[in-house]
Short mmCIF file of C-alpha atoms and ligand atoms in Angstrom, two decimals:
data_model
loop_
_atom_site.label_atom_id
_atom_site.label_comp_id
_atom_site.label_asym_id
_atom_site.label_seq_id
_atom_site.Cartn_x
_atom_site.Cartn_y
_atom_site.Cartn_z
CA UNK I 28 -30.47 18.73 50.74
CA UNK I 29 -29.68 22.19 48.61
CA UNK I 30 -26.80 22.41 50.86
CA UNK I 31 -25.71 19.31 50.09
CA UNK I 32 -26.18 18.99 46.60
CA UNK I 33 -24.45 22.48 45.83
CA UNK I 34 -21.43 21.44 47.82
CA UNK I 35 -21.58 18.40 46.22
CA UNK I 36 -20.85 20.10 42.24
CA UNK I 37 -19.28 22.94 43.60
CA UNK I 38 -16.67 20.12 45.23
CA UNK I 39 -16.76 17.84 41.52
CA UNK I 40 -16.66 21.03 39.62
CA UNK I 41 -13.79 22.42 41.26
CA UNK I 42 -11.65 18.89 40.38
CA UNK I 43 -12.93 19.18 36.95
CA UNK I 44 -11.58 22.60 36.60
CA UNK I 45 -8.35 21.74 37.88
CA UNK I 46 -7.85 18.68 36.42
CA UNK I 47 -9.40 18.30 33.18
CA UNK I 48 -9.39 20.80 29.88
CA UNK I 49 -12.84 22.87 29.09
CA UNK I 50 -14.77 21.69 25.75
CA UNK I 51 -14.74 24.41 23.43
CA UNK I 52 -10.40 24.92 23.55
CA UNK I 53 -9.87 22.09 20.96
CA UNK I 54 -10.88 20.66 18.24
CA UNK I 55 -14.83 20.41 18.25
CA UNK I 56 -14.85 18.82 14.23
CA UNK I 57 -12.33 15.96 15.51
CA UNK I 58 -13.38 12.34 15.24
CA UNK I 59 -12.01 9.49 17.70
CA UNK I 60 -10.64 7.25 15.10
CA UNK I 61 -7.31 6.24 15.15
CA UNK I 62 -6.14 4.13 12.00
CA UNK I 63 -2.46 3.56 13.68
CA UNK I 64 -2.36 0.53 15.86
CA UNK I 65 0.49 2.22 18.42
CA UNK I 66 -1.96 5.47 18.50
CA UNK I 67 -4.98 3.33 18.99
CA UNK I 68 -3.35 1.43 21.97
CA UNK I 69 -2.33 5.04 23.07
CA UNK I 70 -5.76 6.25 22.88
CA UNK I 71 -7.26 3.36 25.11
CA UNK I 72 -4.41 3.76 27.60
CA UNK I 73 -5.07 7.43 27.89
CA UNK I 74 -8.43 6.80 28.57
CA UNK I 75 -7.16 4.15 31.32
CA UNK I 76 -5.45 6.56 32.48
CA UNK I 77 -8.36 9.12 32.90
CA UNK I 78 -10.01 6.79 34.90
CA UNK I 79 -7.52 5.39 36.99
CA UNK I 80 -7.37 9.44 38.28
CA UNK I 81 -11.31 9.92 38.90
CA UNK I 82 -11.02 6.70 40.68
CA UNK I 83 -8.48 8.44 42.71
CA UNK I 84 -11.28 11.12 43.31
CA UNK I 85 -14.14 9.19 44.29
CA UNK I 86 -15.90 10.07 41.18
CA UNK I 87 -16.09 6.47 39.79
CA UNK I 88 -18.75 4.64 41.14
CA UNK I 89 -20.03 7.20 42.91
CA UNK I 90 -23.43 5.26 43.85
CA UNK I 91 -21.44 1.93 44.40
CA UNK I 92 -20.59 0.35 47.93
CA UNK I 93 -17.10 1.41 49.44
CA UNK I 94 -16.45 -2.67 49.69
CA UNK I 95 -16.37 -2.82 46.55
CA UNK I 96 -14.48 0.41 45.23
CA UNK I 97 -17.39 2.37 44.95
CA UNK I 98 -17.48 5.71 46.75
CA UNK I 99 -20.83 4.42 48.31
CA UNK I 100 -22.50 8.11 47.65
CA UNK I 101 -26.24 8.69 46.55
CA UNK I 102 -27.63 8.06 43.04
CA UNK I 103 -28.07 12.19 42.30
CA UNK I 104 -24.54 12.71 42.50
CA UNK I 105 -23.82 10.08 39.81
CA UNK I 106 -25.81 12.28 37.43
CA UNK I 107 -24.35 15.74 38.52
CA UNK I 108 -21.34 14.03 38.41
CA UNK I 109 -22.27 13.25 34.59
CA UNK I 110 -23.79 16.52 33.85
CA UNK I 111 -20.37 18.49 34.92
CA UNK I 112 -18.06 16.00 33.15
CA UNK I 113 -19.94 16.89 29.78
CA UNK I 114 -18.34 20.12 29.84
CA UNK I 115 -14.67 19.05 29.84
CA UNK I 116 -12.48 16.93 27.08
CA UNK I 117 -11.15 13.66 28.98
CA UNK I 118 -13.49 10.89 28.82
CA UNK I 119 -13.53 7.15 29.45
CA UNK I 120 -13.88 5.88 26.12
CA UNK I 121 -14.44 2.23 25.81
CA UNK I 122 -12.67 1.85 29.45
CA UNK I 123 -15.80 3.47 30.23
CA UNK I 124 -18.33 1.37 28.20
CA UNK I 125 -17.14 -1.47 29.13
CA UNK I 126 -17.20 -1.01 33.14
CA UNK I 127 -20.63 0.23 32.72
CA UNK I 128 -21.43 -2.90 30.72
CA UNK I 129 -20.07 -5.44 33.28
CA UNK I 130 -19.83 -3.44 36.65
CA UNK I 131 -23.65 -3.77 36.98
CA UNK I 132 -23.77 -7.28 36.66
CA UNK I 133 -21.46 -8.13 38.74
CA UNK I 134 -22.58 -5.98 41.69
CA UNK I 135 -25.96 -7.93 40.70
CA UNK I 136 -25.06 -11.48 39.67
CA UNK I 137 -21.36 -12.18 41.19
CA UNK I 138 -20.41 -13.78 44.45
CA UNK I 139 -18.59 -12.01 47.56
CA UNK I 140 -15.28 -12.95 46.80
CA UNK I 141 -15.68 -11.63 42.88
CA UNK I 142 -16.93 -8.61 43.68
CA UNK I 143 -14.65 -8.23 46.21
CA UNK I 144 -11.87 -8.91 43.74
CA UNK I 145 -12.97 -7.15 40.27
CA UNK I 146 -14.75 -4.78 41.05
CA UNK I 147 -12.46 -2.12 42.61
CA UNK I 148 -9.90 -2.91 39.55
CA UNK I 149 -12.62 -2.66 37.37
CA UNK I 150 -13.73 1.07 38.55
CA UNK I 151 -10.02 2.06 38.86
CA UNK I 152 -9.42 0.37 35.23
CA UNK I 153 -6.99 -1.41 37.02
CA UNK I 154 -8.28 -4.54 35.18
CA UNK I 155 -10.01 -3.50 31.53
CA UNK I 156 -12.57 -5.92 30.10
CA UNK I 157 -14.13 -7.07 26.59
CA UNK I 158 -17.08 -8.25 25.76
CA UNK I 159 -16.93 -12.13 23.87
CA UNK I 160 -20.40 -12.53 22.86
CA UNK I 161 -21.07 -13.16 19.27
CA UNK I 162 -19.59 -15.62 17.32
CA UNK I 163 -19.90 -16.00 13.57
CA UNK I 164 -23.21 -17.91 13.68
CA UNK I 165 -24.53 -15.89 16.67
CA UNK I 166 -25.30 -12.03 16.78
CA UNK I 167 -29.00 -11.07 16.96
CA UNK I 168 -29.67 -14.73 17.51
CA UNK I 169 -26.96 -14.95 20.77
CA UNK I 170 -28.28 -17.74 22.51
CA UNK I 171 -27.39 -20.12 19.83
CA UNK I 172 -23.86 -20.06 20.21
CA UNK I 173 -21.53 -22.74 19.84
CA UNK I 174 -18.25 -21.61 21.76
CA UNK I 175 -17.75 -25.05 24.19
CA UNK I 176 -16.74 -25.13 27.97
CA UNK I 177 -16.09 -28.61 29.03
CA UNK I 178 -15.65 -29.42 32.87
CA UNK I 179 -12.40 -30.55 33.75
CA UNK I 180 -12.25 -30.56 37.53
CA UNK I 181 -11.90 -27.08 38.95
CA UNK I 182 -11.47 -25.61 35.54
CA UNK I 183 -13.09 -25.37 31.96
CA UNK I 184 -11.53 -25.76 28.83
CA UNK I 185 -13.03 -23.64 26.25
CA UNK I 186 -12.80 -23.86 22.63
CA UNK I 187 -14.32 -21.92 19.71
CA UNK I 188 -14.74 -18.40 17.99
CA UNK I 189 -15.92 -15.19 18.61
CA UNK I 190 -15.97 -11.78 16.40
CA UNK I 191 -16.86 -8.08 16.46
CA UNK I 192 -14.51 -7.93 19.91
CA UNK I 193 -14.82 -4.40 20.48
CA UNK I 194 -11.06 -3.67 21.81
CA UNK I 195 -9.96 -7.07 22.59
CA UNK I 196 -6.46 -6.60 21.06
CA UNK I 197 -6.34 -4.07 24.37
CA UNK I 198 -8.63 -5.36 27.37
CA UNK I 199 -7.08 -7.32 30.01
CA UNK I 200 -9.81 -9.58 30.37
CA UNK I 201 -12.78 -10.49 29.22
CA UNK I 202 -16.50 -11.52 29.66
CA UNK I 203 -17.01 -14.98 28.24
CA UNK I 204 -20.54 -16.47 26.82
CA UNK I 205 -19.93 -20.81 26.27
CA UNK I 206 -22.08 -23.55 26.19
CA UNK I 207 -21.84 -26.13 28.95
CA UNK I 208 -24.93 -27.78 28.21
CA UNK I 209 -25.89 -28.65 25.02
CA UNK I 210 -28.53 -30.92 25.59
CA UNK I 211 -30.78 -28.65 27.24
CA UNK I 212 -32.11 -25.79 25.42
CA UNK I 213 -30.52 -22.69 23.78
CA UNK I 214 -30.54 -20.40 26.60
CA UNK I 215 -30.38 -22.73 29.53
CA UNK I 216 -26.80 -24.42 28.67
CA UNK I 217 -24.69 -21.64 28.74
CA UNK I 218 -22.28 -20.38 31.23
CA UNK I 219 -20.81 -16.45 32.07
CA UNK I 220 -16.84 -16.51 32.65
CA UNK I 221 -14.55 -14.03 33.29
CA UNK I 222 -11.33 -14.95 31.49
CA UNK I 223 -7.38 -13.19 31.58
CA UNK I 224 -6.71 -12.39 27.95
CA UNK I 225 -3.18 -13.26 28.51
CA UNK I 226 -4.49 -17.00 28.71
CA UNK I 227 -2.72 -19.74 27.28
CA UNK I 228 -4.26 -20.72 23.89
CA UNK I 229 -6.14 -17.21 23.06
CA UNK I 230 -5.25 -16.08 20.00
CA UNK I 231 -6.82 -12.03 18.98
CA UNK I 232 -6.66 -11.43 15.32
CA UNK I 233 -7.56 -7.22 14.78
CA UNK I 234 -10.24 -7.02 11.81
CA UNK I 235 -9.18 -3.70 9.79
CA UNK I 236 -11.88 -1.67 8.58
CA UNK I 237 -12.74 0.43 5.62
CA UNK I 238 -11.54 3.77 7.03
CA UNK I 239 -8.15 1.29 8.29
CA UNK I 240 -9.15 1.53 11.59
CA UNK I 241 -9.32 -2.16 13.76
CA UNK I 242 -11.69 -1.12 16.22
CA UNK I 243 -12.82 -4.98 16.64
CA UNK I 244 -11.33 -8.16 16.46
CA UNK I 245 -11.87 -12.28 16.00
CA UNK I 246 -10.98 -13.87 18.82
CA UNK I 247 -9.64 -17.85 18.66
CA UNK I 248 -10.09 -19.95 21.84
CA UNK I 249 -8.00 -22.90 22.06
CA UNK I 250 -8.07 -25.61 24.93
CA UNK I 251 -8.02 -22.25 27.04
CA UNK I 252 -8.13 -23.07 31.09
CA UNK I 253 -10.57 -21.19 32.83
CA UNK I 254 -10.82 -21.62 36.51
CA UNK I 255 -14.98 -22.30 37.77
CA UNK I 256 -14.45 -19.77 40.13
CA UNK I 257 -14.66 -17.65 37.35
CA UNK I 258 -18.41 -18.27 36.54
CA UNK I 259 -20.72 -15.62 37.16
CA UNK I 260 -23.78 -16.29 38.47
CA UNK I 261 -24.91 -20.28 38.15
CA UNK I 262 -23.24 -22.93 35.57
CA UNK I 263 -25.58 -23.15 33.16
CA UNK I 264 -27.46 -20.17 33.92
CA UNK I 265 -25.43 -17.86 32.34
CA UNK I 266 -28.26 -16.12 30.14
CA UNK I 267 -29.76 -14.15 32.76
CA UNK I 268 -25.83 -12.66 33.31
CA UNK I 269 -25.69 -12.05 29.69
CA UNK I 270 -29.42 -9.98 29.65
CA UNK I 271 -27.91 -7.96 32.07
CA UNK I 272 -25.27 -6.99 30.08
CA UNK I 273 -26.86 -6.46 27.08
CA UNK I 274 -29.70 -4.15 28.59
CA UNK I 275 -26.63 -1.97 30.55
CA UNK I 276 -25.08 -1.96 26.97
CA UNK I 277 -27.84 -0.45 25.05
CA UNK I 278 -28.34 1.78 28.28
CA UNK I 279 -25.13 3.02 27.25
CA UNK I 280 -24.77 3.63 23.92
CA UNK I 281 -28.30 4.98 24.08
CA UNK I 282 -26.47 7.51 26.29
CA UNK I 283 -25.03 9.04 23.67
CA UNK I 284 -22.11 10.74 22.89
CA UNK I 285 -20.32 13.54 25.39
CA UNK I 286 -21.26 15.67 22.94
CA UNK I 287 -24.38 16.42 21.21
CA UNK I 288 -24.16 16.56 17.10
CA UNK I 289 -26.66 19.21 17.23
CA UNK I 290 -23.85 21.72 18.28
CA UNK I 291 -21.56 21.13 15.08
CA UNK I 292 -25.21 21.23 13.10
CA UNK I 293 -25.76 24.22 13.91
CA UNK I 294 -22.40 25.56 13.46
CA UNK I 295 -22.54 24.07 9.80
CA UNK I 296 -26.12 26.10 10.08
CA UNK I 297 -24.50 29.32 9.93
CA UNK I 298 -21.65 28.13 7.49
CA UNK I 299 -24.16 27.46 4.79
CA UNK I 300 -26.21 30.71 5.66
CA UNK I 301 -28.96 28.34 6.18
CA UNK I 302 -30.03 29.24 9.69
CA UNK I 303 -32.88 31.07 8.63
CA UNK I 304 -34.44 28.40 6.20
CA UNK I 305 -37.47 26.78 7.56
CA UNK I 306 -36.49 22.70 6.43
CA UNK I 307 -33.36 22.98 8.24
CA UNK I 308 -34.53 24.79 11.04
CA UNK I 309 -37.33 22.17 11.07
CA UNK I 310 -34.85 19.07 11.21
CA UNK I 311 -32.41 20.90 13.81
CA UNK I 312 -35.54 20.66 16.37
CA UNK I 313 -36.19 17.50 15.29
CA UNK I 314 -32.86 16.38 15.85
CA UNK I 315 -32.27 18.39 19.30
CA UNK I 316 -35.69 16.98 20.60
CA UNK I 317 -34.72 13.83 20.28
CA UNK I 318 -31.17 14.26 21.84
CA UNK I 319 -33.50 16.02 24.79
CA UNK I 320 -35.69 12.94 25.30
CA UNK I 321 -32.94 10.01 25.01
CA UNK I 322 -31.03 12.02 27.32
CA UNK I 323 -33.81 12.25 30.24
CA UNK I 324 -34.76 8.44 29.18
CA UNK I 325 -30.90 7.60 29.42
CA UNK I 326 -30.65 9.87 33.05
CA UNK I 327 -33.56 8.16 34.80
CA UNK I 328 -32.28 4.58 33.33
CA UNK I 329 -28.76 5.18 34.72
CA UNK I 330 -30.05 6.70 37.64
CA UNK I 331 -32.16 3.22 38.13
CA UNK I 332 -29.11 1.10 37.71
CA UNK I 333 -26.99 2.81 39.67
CA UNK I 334 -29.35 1.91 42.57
CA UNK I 335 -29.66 -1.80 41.62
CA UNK I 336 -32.71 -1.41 40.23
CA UNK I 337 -34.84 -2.73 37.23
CA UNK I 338 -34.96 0.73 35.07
CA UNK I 339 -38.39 2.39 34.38
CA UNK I 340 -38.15 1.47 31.03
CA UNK I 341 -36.83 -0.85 28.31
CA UNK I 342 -32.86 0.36 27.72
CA UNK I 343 -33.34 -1.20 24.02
CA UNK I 344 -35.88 1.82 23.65
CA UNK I 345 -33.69 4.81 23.65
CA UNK I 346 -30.79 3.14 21.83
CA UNK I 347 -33.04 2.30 18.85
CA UNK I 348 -33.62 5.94 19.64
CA UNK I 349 -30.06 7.18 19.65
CA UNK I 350 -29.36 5.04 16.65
CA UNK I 351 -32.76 6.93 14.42
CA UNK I 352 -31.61 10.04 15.41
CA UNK I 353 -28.11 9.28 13.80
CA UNK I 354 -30.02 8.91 10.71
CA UNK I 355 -31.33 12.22 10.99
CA UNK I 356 -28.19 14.04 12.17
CA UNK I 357 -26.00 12.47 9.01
CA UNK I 358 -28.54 13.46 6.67
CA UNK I 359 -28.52 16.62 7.98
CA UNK I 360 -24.76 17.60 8.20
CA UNK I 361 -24.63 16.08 4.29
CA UNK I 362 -27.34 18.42 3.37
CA UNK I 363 -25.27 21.41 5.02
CA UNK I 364 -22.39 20.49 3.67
CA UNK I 365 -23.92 20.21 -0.19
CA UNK I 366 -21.12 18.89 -2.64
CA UNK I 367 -18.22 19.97 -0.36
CA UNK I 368 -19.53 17.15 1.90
CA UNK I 369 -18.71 14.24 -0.36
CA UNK I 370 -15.20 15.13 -1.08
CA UNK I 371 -11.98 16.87 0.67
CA UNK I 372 -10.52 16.46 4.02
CA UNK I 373 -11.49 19.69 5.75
CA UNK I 374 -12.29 18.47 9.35
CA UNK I 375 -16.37 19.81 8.87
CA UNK I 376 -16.01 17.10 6.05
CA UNK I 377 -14.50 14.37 7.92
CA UNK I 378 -16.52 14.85 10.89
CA UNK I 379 -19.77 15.06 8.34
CA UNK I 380 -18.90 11.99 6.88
CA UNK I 381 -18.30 10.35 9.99
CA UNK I 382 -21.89 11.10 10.82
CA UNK I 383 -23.06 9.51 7.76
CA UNK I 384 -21.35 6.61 8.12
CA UNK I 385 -22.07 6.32 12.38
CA UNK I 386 -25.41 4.80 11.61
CA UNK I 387 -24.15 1.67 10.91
CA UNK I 388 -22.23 0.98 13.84
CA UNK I 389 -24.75 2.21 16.13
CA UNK I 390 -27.27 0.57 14.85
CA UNK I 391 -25.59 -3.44 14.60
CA UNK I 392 -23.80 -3.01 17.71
CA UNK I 393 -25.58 -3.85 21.00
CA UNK I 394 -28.01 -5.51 19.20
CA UNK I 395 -29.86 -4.59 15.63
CA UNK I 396 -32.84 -2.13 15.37
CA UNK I 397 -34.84 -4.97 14.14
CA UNK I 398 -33.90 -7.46 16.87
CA UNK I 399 -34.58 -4.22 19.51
CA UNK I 400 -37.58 -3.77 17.56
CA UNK I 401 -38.93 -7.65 18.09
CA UNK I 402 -37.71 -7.18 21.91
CA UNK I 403 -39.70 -3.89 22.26
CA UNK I 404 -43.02 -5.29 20.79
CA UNK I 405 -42.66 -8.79 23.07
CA UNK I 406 -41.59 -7.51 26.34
CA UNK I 407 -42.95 -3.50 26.43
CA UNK I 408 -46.16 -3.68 24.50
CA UNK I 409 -47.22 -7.22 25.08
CA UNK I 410 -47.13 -8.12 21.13
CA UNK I 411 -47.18 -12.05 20.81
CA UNK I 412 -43.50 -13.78 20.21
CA UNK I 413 -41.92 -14.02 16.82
CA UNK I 414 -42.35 -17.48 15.83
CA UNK I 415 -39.95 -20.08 16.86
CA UNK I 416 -39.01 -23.72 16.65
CA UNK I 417 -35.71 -24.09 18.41
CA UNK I 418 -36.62 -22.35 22.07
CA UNK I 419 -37.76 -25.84 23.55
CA UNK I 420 -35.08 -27.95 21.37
CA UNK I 421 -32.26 -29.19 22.92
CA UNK I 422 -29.58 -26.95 21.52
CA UNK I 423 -27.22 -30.07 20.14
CA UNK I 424 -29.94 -31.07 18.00
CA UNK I 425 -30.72 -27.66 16.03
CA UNK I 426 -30.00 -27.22 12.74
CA UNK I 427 -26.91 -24.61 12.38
C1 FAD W 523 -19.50 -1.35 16.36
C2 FAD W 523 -19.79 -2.75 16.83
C3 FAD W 523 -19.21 -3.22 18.00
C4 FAD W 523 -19.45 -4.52 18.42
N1 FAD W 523 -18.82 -4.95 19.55
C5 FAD W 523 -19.01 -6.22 19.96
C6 FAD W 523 -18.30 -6.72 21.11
O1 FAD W 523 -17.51 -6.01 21.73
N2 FAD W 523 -18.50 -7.99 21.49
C7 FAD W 523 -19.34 -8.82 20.83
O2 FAD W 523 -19.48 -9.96 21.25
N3 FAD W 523 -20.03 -8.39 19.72
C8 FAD W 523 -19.86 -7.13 19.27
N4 FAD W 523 -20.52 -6.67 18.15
C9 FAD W 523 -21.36 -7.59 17.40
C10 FAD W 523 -22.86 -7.31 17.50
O3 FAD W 523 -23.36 -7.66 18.77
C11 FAD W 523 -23.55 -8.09 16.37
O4 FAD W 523 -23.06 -7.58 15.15
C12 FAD W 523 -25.04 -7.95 16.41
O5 FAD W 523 -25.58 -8.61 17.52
C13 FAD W 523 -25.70 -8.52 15.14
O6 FAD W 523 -25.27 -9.81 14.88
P1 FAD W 523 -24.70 -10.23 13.45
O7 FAD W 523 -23.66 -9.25 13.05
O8 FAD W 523 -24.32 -11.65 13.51
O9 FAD W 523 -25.91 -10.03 12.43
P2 FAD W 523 -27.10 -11.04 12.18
O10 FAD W 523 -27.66 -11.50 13.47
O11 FAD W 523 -26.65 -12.07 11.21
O12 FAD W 523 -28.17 -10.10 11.50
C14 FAD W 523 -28.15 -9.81 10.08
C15 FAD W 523 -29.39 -9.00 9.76
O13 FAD W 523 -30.57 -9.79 10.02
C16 FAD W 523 -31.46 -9.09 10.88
N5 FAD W 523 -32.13 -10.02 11.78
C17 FAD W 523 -31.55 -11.03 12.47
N6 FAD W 523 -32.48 -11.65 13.23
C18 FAD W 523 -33.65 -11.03 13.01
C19 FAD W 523 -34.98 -11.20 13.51
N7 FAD W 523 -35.27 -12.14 14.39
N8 FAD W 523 -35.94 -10.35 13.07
C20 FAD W 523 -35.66 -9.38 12.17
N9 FAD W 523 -34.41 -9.16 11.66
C21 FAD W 523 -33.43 -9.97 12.08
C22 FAD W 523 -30.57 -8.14 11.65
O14 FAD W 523 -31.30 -7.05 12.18
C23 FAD W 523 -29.53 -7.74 10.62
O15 FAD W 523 -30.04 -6.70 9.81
C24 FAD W 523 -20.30 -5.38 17.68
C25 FAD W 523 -20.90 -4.90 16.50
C26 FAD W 523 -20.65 -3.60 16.08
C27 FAD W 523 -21.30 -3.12 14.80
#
């Protein structure tokens, strides 16, 4: 097994070397936000790109069956895979997030022919996907959403709206939440379709942001044809699909970034001549503990689904996690920075900032900290439910 596993990295590390550029030669202050539309496109075909090639490798879905695209290797050579990878530049991006989102849940929820179909593309980013979930009277509370699929033969016509589409403007296609039933309750009406976003009657409108960057999007759905082989899992049953999802999401993003903020904290450390003083040496170790621990949570979790397996513990957990310890690690770089960190366009600034501000995203998107709190106290320590009065209600009659 030694054997194995050495020539295993010594064989991923070699491609890596040869293929990809070391951290530590660019840029370690620069922040992936790209306020031009053509350089945003750019960016997400670049990271396309990236995985088209370790497709071409075998390093994609490494643990995933050859039928399907996968390079049907062992579980333990995902995560070496992983660990290696953190040492070089190129990285998936939202390609990335995305196929770990939906790759999953199709290997577990769709039929031979679909998996058959996507999931190769998916893995070689052949075919990229967003996620149309939340609508503007459904985020933390999903399952009420209003988006309609109505049965027309062999097809579905959908109509309705969603928001927050993380890179729809780019993604070829896209997972779909609608309701198909709306006389049975919340979360037993609604179907899980995979839809081309080059349909006929979708309409993506880019939402600009603060800091002029459009990193999500409203999307309009109008009389759009969607073919029922295109359901995952059951009509109807679509919830389960969406759980899926949502747990490999947080498993994700609770992941973390390639690079751990502690680094640039303690470079900003030594700027300030403050690597000595107790209170920051006392938050750095909070801060790099906590990187430690989501990152051995987020290994064995991705270790689990990589086998098909229910993970060990509750993904929601370390992406509440992740998303405290960006708290902490804002705080932190503001506090080394002093004065010079609310003004000026150095990159230590602009990177500091954009810690600051990263608490926000991370913890809305994928689901809130209070909704993962609720989740954590029902399903991990056995708290009673939140009260509710719609969960038995036939969703057409609930007050909205
Ligand atoms: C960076 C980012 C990317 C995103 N990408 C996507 C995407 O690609 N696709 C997609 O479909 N969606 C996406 N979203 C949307 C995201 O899933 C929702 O924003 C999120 O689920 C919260 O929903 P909401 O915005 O409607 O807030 P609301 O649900 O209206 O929540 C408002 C506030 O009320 C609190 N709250 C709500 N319910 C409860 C409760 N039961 N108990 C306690 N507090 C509660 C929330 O915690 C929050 O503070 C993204 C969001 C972000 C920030």
């Amino acid at each position: 097994m030694a054997d194995e596993t050495d020539e295993f990295r010594q064989r991923v590390s070699d491609w890596y070397e040869a293929n990809a550029t070391r951290r530590g030669t660019t840029d370690p202050w620069a922040v992936n936000v790209q306020t031009d539309p053509d350089e945003a496109a750019a960016h997400f075909d670049a990271c396309r790109a990236w995985q088209g090639r370790l497709h071409e490798a075998g390093l994609m879905g490494i643990a995933w069956p050859a039928e399907y695209g996968g390079a049907g290797g062992a579980s333990w050579m995902s995560r070496i895979e992983r660990e290696i990878a953190r040492d070089y530049e190129e990285w998936t991006g939202f390609v990335g997030a995305s196929t770990a989102m939906i790759g999953p849940a199709l290997l577990r929820h769709g039929n031979e022919t679909q998996k058959r179909e996507f999931l190769p593309k998916l893995l070689g980013a052949e075919l990229t996907f967003c996620q149309l979930f939340s609508e503007p009277g459904a985020g933390s509370d999903l399952a009420s959403l209003a988006t309609r699929g109505d049965r027309d033969g062999a097809e579905f016509i959908v109509n309705g709206q969603k928001v927050w589409n993380s890179a729809a403007q780019h993604a070829d296609w896209a997972f779909l939440l609608v309701r198909t039933d709306a006389d049975a309750p919340k979360h037993r009406g609604i179907t899980f379709l995979l839809v081309d976003m080059t349909s006929p009657g979708i309409e993506v409108r880019p939402l600009v942001q603060i800091n002029r960057s459009a990193h999500f999007n409203e999307v309009f759905l109008s009389d759009v044809r969607i073919p029922v082989a295109n359901v995952i899992g059951e009509i109807d049953g679509g919830w389960g699909v969406a759980r899926t999802v949502l747990a490999n999401e947080a498993a994700f993003i609770g992941g973390g970034p390639k690079t751990p903020a502690s680094e640039n904290l303690r470079t900003l450390a030594k700027q300030a001549g403050r690597s000595d003083d107790p209170t920051v040496r006392q938050e750095l170790a909070a801060v790099i503990s906590r990187e430690r621990i989501v990152g051995w949570m987020g290994e064995q979790i991705q270790q689990a689904i990589h086998r098909g397996e229910m993970p060990p513990m509750d993904p929601g957990l370390i992406k509440l996690m992740a998303a405290e310890n960006k708290v902490r690690t804002g705080n932190l770089a503001m506090t080394l920075r002093g004065p010079a960190g609310g003004s000026g366009e150095t990159s230590e600034t602009l990177w500091s900032q954009a810690e600051l501000f990263g608490r926000f995203s991370i913890s809305i998107g994928g689901g809130t900290n209070e909704v993962l709190r609720n989740n954590l106290g029902e399903r991990a320590l056995g708290l009673p439910r939140e009260p509710g009065f719609s969960k038995d209600q036939p969703w057409r009659e609930i007050p909205r």
